[in-house]
PDB file of C-alpha atoms in Angstrom:
ATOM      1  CA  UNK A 110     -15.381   7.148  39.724  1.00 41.00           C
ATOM      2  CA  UNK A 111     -16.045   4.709  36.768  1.00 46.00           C
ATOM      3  CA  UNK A 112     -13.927   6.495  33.502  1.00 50.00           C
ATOM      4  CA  UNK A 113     -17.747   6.578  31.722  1.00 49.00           C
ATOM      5  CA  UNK A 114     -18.960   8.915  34.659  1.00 52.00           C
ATOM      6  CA  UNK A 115     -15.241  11.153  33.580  1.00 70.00           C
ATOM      7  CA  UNK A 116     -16.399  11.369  29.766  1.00 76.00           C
ATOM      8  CA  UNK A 117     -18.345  13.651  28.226  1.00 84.00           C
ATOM      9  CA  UNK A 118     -19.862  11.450  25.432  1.00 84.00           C
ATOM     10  CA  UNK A 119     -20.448  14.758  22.820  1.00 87.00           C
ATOM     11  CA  UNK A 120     -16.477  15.233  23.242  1.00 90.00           C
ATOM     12  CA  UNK A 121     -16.642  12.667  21.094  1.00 91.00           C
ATOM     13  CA  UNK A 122     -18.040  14.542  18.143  1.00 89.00           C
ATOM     14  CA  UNK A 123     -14.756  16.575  18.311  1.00 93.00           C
ATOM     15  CA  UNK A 124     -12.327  13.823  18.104  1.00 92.00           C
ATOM     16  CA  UNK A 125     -14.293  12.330  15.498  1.00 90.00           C
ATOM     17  CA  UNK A 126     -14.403  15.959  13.532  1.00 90.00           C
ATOM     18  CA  UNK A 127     -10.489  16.667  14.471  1.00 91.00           C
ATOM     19  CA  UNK A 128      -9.750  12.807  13.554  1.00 89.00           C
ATOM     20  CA  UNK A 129     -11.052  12.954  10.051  1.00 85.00           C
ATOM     21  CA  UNK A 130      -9.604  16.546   9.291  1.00 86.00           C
ATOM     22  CA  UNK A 131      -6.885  16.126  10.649  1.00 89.00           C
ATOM     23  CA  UNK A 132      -6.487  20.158  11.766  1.00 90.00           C
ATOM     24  CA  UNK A 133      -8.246  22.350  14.166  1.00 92.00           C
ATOM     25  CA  UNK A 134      -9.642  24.770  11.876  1.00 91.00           C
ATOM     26  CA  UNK A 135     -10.885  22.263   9.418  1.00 87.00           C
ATOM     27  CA  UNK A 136     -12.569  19.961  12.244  1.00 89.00           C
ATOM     28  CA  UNK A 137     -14.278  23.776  13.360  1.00 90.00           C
ATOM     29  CA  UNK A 138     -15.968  24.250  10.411  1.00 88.00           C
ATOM     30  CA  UNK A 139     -17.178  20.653   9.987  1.00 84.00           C
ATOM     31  CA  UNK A 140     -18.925  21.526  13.250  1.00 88.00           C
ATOM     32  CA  UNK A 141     -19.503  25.004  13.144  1.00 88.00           C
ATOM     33  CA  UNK A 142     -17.556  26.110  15.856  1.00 90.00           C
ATOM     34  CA  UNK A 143     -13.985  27.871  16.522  1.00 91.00           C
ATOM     35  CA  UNK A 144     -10.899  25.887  16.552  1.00 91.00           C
ATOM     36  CA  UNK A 145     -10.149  26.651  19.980  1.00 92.00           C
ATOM     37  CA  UNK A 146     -13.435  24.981  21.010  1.00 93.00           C
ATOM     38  CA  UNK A 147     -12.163  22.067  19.122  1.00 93.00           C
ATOM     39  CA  UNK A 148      -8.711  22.253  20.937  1.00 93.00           C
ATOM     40  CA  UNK A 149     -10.780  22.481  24.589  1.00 92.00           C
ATOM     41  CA  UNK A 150     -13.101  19.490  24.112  1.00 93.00           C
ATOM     42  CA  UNK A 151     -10.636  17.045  22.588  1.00 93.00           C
ATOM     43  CA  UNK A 152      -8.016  18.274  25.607  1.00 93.00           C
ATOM     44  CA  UNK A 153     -10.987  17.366  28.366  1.00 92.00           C
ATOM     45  CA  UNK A 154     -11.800  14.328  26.812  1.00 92.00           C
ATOM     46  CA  UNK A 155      -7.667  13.454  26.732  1.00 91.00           C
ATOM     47  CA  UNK A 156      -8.270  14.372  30.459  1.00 91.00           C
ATOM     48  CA  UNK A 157     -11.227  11.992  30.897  1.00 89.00           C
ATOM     49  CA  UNK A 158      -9.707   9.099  29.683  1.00 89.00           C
ATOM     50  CA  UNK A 159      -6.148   9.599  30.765  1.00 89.00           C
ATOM     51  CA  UNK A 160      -4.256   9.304  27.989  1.00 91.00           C
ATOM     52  CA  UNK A 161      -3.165  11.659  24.858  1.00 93.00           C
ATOM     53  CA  UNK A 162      -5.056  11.218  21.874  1.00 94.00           C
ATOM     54  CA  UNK A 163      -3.684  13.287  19.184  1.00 94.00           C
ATOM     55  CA  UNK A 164      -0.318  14.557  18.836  1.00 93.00           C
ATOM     56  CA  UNK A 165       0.857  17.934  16.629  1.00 91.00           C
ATOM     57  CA  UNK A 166       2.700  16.744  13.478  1.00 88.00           C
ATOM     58  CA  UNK A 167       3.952  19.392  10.821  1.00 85.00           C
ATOM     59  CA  UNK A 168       0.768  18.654   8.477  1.00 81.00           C
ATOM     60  CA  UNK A 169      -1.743  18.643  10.831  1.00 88.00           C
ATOM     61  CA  UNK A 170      -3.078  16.599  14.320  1.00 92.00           C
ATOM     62  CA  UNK A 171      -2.486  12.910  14.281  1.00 91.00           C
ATOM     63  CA  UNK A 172      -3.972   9.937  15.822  1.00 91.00           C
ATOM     64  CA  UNK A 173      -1.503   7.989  18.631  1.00 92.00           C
ATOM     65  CA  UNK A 174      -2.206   4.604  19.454  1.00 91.00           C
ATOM     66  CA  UNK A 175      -5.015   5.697  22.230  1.00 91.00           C
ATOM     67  CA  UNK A 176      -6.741   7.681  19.529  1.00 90.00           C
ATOM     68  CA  UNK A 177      -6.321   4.845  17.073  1.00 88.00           C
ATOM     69  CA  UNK A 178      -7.732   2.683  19.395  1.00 88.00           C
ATOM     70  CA  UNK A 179     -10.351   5.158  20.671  1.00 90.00           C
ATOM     71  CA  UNK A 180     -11.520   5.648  17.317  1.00 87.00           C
ATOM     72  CA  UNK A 181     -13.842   2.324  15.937  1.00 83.00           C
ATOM     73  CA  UNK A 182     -16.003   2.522  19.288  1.00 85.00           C
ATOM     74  CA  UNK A 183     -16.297   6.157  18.632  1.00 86.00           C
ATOM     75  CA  UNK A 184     -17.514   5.918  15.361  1.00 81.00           C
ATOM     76  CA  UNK A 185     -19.592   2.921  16.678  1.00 80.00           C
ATOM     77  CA  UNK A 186     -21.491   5.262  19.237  1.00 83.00           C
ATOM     78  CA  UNK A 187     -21.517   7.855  16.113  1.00 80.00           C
ATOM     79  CA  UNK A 188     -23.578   5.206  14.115  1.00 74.00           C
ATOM     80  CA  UNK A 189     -25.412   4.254  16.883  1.00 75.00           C
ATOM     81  CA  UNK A 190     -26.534   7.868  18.234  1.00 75.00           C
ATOM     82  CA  UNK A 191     -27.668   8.295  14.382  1.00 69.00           C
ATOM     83  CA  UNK A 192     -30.090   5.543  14.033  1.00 67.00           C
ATOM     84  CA  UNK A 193     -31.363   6.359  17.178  1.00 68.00           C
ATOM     85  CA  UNK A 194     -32.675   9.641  16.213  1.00 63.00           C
ATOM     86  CA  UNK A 195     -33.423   8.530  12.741  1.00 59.00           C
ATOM     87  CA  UNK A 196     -35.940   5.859  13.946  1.00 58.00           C
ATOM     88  CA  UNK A 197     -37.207   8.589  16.475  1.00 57.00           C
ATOM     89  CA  UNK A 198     -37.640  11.332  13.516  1.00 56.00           C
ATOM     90  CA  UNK A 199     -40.690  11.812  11.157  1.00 52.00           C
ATOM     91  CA  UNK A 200     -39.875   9.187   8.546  1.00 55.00           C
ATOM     92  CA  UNK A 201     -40.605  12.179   6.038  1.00 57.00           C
ATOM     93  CA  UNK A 202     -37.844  13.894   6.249  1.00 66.00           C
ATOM     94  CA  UNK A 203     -35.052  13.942   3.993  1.00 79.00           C
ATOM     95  CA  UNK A 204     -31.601  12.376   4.942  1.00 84.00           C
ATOM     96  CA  UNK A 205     -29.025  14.621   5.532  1.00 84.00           C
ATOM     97  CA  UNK A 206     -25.457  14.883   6.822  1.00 87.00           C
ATOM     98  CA  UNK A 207     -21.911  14.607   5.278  1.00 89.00           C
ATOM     99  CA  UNK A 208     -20.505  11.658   3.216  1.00 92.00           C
ATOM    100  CA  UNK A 209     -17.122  11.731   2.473  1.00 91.00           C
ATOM    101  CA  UNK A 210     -16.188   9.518  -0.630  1.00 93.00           C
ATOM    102  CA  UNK A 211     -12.505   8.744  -1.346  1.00 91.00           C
ATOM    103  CA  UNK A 212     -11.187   7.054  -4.891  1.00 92.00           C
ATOM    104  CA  UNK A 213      -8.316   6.929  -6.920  1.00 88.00           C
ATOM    105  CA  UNK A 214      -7.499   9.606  -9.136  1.00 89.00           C
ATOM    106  CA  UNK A 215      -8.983   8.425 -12.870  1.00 90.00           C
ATOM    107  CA  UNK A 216     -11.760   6.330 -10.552  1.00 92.00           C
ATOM    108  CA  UNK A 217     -12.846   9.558  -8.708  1.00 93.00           C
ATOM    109  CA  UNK A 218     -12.894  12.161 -11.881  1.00 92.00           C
ATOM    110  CA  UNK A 219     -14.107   9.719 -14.644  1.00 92.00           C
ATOM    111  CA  UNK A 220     -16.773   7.205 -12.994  1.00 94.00           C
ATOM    112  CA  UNK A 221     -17.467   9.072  -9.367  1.00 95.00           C
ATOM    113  CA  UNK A 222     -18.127  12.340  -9.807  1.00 95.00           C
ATOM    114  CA  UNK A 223     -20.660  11.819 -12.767  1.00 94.00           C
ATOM    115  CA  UNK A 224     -22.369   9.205 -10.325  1.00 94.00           C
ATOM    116  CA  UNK A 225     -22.888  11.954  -7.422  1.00 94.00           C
ATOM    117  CA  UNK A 226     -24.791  14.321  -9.928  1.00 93.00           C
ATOM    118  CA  UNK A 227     -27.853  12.092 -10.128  1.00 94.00           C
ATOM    119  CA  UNK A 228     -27.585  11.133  -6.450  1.00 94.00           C
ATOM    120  CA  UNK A 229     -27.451  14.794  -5.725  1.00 94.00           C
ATOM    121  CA  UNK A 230     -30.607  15.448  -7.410  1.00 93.00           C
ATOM    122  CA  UNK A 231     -32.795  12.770  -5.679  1.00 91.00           C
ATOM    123  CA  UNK A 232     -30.643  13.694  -2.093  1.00 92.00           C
ATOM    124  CA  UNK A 233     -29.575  17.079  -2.062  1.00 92.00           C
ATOM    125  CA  UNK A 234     -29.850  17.377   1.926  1.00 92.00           C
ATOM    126  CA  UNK A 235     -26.827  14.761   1.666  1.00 93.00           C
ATOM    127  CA  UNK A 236     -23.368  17.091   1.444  1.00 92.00           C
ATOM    128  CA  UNK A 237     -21.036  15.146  -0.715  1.00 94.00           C
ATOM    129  CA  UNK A 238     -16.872  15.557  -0.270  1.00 92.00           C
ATOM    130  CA  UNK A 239     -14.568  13.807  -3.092  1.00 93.00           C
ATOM    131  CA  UNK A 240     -11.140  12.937  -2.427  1.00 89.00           C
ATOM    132  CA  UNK A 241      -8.625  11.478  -5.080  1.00 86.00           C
ATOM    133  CA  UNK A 242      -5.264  10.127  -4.837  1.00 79.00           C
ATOM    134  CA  UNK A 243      -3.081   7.643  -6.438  1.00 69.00           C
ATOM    135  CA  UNK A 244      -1.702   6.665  -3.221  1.00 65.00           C
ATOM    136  CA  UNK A 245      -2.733   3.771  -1.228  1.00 61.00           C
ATOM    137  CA  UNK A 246      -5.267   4.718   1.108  1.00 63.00           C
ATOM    138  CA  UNK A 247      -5.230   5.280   4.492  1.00 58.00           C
ATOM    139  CA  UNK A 248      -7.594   2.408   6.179  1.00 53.00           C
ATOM    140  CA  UNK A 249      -6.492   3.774   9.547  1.00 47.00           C
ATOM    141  CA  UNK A 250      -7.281   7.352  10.503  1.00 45.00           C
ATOM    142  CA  UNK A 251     -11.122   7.390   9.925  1.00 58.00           C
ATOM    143  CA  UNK A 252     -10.690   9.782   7.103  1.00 72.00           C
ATOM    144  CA  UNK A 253     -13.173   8.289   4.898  1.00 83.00           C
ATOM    145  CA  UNK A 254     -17.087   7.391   4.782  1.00 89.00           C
ATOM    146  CA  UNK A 255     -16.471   5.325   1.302  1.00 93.00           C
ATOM    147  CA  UNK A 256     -13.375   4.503  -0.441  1.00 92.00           C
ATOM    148  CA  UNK A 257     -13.460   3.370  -3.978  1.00 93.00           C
ATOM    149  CA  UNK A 258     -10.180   1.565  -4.294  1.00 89.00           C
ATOM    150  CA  UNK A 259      -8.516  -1.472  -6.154  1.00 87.00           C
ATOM    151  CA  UNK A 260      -6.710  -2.779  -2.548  1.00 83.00           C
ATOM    152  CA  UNK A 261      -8.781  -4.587  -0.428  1.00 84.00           C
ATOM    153  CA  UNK A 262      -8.091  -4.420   2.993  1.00 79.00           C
ATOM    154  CA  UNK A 263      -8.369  -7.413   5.874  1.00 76.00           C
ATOM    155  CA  UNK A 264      -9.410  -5.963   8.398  1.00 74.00           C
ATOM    156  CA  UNK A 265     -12.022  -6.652  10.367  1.00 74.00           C
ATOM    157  CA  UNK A 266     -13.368  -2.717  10.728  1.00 80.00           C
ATOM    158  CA  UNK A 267     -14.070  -2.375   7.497  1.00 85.00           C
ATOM    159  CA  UNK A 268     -16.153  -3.539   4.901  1.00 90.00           C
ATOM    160  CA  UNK A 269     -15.493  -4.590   1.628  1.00 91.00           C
ATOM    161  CA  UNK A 270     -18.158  -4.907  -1.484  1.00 92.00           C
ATOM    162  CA  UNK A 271     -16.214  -5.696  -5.775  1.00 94.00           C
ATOM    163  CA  UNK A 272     -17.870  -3.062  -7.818  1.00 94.00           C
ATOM    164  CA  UNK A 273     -16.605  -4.657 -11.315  1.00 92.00           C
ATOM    165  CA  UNK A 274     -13.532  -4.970 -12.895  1.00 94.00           C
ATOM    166  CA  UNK A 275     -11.897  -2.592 -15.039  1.00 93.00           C
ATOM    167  CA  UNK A 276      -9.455  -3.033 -18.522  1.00 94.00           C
ATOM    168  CA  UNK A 277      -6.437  -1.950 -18.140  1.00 93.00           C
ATOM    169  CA  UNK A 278      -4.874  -1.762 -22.486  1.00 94.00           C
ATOM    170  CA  UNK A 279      -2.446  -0.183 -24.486  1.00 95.00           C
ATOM    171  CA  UNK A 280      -3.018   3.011 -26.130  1.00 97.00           C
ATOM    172  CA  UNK A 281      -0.820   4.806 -28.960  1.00 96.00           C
ATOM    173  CA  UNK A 282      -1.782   8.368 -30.761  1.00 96.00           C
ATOM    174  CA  UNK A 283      -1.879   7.717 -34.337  1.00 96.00           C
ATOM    175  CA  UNK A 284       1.016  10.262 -35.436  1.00 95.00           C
ATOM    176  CA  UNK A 285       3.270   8.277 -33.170  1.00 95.00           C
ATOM    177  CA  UNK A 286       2.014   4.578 -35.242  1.00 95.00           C
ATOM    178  CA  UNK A 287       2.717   6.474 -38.379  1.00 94.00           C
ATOM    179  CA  UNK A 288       6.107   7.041 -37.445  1.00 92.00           C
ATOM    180  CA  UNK A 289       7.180   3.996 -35.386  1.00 92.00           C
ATOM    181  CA  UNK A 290       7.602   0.440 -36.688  1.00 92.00           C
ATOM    182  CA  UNK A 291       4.045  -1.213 -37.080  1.00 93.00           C
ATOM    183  CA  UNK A 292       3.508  -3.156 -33.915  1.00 93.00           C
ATOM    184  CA  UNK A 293       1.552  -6.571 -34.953  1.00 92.00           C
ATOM    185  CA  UNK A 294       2.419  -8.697 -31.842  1.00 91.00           C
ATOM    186  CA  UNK A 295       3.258  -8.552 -28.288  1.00 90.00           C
ATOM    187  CA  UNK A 296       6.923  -8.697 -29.258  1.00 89.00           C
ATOM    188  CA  UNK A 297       7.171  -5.550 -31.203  1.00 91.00           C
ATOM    189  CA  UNK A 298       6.804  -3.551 -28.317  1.00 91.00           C
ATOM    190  CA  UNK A 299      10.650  -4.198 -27.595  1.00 89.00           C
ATOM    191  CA  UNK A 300      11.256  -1.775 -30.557  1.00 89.00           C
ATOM    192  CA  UNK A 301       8.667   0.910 -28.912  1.00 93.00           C
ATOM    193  CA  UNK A 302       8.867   3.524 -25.740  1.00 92.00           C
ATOM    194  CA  UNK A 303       6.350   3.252 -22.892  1.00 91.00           C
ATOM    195  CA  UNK A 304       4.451   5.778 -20.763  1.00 93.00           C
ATOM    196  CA  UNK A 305       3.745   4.510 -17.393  1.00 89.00           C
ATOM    197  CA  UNK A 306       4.142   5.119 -13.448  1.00 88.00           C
ATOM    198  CA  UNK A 307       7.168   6.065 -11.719  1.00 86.00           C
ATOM    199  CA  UNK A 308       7.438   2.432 -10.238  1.00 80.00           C
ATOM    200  CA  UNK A 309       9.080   3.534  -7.205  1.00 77.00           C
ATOM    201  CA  UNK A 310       6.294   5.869  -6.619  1.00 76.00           C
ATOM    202  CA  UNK A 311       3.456   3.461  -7.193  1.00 70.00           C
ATOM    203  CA  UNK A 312       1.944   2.410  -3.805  1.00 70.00           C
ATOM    204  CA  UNK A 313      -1.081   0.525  -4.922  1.00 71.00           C
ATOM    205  CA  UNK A 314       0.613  -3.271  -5.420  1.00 70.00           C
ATOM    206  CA  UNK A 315      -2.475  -3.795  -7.540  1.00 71.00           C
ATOM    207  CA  UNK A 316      -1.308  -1.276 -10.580  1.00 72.00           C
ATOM    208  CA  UNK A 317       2.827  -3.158 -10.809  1.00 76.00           C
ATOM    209  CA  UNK A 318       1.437  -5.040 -13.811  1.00 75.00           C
ATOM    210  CA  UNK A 319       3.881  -3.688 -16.928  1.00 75.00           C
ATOM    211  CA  UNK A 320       5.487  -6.910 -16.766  1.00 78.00           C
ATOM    212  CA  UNK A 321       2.359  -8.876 -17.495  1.00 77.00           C
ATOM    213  CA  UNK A 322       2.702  -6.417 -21.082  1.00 76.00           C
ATOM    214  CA  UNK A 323       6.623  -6.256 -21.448  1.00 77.00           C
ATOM    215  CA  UNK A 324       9.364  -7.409 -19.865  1.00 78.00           C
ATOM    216  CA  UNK A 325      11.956  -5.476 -21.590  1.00 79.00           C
ATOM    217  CA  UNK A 326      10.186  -2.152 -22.054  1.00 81.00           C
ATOM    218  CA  UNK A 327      11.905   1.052 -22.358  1.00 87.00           C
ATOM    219  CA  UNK A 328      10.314   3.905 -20.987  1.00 89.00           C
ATOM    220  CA  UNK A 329       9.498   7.332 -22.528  1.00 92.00           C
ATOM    221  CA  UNK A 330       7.637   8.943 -20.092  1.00 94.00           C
ATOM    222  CA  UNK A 331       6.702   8.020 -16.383  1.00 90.00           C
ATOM    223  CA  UNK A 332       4.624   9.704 -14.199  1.00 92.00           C
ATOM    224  CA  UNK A 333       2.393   9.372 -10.641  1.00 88.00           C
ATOM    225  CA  UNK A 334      -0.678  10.983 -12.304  1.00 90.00           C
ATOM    226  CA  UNK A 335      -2.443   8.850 -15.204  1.00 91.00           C
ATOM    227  CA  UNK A 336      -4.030  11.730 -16.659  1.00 94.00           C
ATOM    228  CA  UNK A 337      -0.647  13.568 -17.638  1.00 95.00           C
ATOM    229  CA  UNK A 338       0.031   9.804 -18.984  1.00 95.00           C
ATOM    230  CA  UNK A 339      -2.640  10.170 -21.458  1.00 96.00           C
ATOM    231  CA  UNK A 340      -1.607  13.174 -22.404  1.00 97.00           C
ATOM    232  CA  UNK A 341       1.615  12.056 -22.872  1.00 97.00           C
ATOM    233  CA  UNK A 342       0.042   9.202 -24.742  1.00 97.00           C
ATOM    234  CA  UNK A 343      -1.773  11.929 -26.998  1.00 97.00           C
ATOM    235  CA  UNK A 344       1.859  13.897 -28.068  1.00 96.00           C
ATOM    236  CA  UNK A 345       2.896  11.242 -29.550  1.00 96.00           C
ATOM    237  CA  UNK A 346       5.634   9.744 -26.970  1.00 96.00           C
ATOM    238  CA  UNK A 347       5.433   6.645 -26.128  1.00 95.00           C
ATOM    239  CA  UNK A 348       2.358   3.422 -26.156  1.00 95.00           C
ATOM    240  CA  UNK A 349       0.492   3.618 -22.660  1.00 94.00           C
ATOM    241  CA  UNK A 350      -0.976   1.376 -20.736  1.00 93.00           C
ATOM    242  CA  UNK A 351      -4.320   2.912 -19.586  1.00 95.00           C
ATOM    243  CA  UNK A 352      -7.532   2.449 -17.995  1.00 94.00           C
ATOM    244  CA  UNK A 353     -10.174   1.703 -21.025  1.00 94.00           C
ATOM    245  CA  UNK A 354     -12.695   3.549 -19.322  1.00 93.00           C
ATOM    246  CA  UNK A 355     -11.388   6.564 -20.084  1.00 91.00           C
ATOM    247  CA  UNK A 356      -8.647   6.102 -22.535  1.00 94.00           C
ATOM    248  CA  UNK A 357     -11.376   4.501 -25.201  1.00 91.00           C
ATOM    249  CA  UNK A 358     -13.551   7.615 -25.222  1.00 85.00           C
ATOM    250  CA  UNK A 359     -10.286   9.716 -26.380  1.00 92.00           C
ATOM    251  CA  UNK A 360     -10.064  10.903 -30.361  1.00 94.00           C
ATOM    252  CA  UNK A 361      -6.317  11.605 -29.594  1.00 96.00           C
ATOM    253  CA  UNK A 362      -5.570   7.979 -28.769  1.00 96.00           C
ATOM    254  CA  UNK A 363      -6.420   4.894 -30.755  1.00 96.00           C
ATOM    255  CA  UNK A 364      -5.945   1.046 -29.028  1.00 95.00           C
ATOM    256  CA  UNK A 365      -2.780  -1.083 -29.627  1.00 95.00           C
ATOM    257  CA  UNK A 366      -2.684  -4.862 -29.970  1.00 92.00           C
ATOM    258  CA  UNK A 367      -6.447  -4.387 -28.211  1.00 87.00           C
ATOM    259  CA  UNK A 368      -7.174  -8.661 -29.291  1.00 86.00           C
ATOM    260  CA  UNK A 369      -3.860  -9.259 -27.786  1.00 87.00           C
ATOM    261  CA  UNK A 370      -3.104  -7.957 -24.410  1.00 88.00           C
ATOM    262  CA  UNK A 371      -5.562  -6.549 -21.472  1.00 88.00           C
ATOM    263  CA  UNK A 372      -4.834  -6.485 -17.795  1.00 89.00           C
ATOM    264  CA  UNK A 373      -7.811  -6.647 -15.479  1.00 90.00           C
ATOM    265  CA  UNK A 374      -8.080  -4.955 -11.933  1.00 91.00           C
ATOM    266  CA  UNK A 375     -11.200  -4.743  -9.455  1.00 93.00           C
ATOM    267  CA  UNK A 376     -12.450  -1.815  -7.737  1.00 94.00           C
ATOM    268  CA  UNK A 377     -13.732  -2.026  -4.259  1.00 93.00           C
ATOM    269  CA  UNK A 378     -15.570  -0.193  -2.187  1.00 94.00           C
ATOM    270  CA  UNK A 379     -14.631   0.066   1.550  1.00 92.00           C
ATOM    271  CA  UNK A 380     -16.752   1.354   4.220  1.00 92.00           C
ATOM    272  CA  UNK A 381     -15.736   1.137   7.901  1.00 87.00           C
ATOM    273  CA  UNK A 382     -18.362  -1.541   9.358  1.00 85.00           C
ATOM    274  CA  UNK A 383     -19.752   1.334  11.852  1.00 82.00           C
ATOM    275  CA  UNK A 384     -21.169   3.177   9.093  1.00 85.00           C
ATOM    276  CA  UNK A 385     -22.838   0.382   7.390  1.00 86.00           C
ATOM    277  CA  UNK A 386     -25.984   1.557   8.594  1.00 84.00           C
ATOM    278  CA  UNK A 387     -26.006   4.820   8.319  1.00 87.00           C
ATOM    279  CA  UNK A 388     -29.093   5.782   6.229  1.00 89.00           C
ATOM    280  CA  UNK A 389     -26.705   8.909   4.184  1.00 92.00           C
ATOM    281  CA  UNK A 390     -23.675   6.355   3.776  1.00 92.00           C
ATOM    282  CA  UNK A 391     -26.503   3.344   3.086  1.00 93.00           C
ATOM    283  CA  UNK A 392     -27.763   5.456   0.153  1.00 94.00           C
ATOM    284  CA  UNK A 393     -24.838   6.805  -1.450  1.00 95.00           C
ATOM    285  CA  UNK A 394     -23.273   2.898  -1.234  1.00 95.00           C
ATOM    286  CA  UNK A 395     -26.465   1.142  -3.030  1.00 94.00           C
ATOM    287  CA  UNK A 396     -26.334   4.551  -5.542  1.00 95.00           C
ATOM    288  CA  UNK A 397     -22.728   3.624  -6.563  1.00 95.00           C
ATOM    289  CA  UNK A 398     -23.161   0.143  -6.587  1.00 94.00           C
ATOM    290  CA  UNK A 399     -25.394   0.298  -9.025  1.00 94.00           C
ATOM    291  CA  UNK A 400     -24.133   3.240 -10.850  1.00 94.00           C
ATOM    292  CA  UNK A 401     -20.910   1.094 -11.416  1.00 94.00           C
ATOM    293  CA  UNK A 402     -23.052  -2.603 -12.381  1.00 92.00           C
ATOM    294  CA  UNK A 403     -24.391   0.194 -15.628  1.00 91.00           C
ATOM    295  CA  UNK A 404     -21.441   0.740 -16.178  1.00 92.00           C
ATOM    296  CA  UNK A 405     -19.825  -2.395 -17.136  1.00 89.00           C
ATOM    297  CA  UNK A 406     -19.294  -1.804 -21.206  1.00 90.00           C
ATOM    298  CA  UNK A 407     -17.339   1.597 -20.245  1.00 92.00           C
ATOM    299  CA  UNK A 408     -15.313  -0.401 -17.719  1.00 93.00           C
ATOM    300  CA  UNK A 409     -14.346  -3.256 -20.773  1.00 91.00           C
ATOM    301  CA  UNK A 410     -15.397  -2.038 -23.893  1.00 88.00           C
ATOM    302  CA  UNK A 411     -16.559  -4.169 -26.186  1.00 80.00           C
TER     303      UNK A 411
END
């Protein structure tokens, strides 16, 4: 018998569920069922197509190479099955279903989140998941609907769409100017301590860009999360480089050598090429697309 006469071709919505939560019990509840039905129609479809497709790691279930490999032509027949039904359904009724949205952490909390509000109101049947991180993302384990990143990827599964660029600029609070040396130039910084990212930490290539502001800095403070930078920023310990989007908007901080020194960095958003026509994913897209093209004097301030 041919291996498509084997498969059951709604297994598939279970190693879809299991693939993107990564546990049992989370992949249930996406699909309102028990974990143990998860467990029993991932295992028969393992059967079906003769190979393992998931193996048990301490965090959770991951993908081996069958699943890894199993997993674009899934999501393909996901897309697929969805358009189906949406060009069979009354053209009335509202769009509905789950979009997950990952972004990076200041991304996600500063320009995301206030984006889904509006989108919310005009969609509610669309359930909306945010995940941040300030690690580089994942492009392989289907964990994602959108991803609003500053890596592009090359690969040919996914799609990628520049949502603007974003100021990157130095940022002191003013009872640490008051105190330090006045900083007039670029080379005055020598005399000054930084806040920044624990470099060895940092996986996104795109943020190593202190050296394009100092090459001889000494560092105050370091850290993976850039909101406990700005608040180191705020007590007075050190000049940060920050994001201008949210840094400017800050009473506690005031801009440093602003005429002088700016790093630039694109956001992108990433959407695996199977979902590209997805009417839920479709909507939320063209929603943050042009959320983010209003949004051009927060990402550079004037």
């Amino acid at each position: 018998m041919h291996i498509y006469g084997r498969v059951n071709l709604d297994d598939l919505r279970y190693f879809l569920a299991l693939a993107r939560r990564g546990r049992m019990v989370a992949a249930g509840e996406r699909l309102g069922v028990e974990h143990t039905t998860v467990s029993r129609r991932v295992a028969a479809l393992e059967k079906a197509v003769g190979h393992r497709l998931f193996e048990r790691t301490r965090t959770g279930w991951t993908m081996t190479g069958a699943g890894r490999r199993l997993l674009p032509h899934a999501e393909r027949i996901e897309a697929e099955a969805v358009l189906a039904f949406t060009a069979a359904d009354d053209e009335s009724r509202p769009v509905s279903g789950l979009v997950r949205l990952i972004a990076t952490d200041a991304a996600g909390s500063v320009l995301v989140t206030p984006a889904l509000a509006p989108l919310h109101a005009r969609h509610p049947g669309i359930d909306l998941e945010l995940v941040t991180t300030s690690a580089l993302i994942s492009h392989h384990t289907g964990q994602f609907d959108v991803a609003i990143t500053l890596h592009r990827p090359e690969l040919p599964r996914l799609h990628a769409r520049p949502l603007g660029e974003y100021a990157l600029r130095l940022y002191a609070s003013p009872g640490y100017l008051r105190q330090r040396a006045p900083i007039r130039t670029p080379d005055d910084l020598a005399e000054h301590e930084m806040v920044w990212y624990i470099e060895s930490l940092l996986d996104l290539p795109e943020l190593r860009v202190f050296h394009q502001v100092s090459e001889t800095a000494t560092f105050a403070f370091r850290s993976s999360n850039v909101f406990a930078q700005l608040e180191a920023v705020a007590a007075a310990m050190g000049v940060g480089l920050l994001p201008a989007f949210f840094a400017e908007g800050d009473p506690r901080v005031v801009p440093v050598l602003a005429a002088e020194l700016e790093v630039t960095r694109t956001f992108w958003m990433i959407v695996p090429t199977a979902l590209l026509n997805v009417e839920r994913v479709r909507i939320v897209c063209e929603h943050l697309a042009a959320w983010f093209e209003d949004q051009e004097d927060v990402l550079r301030p004037r």
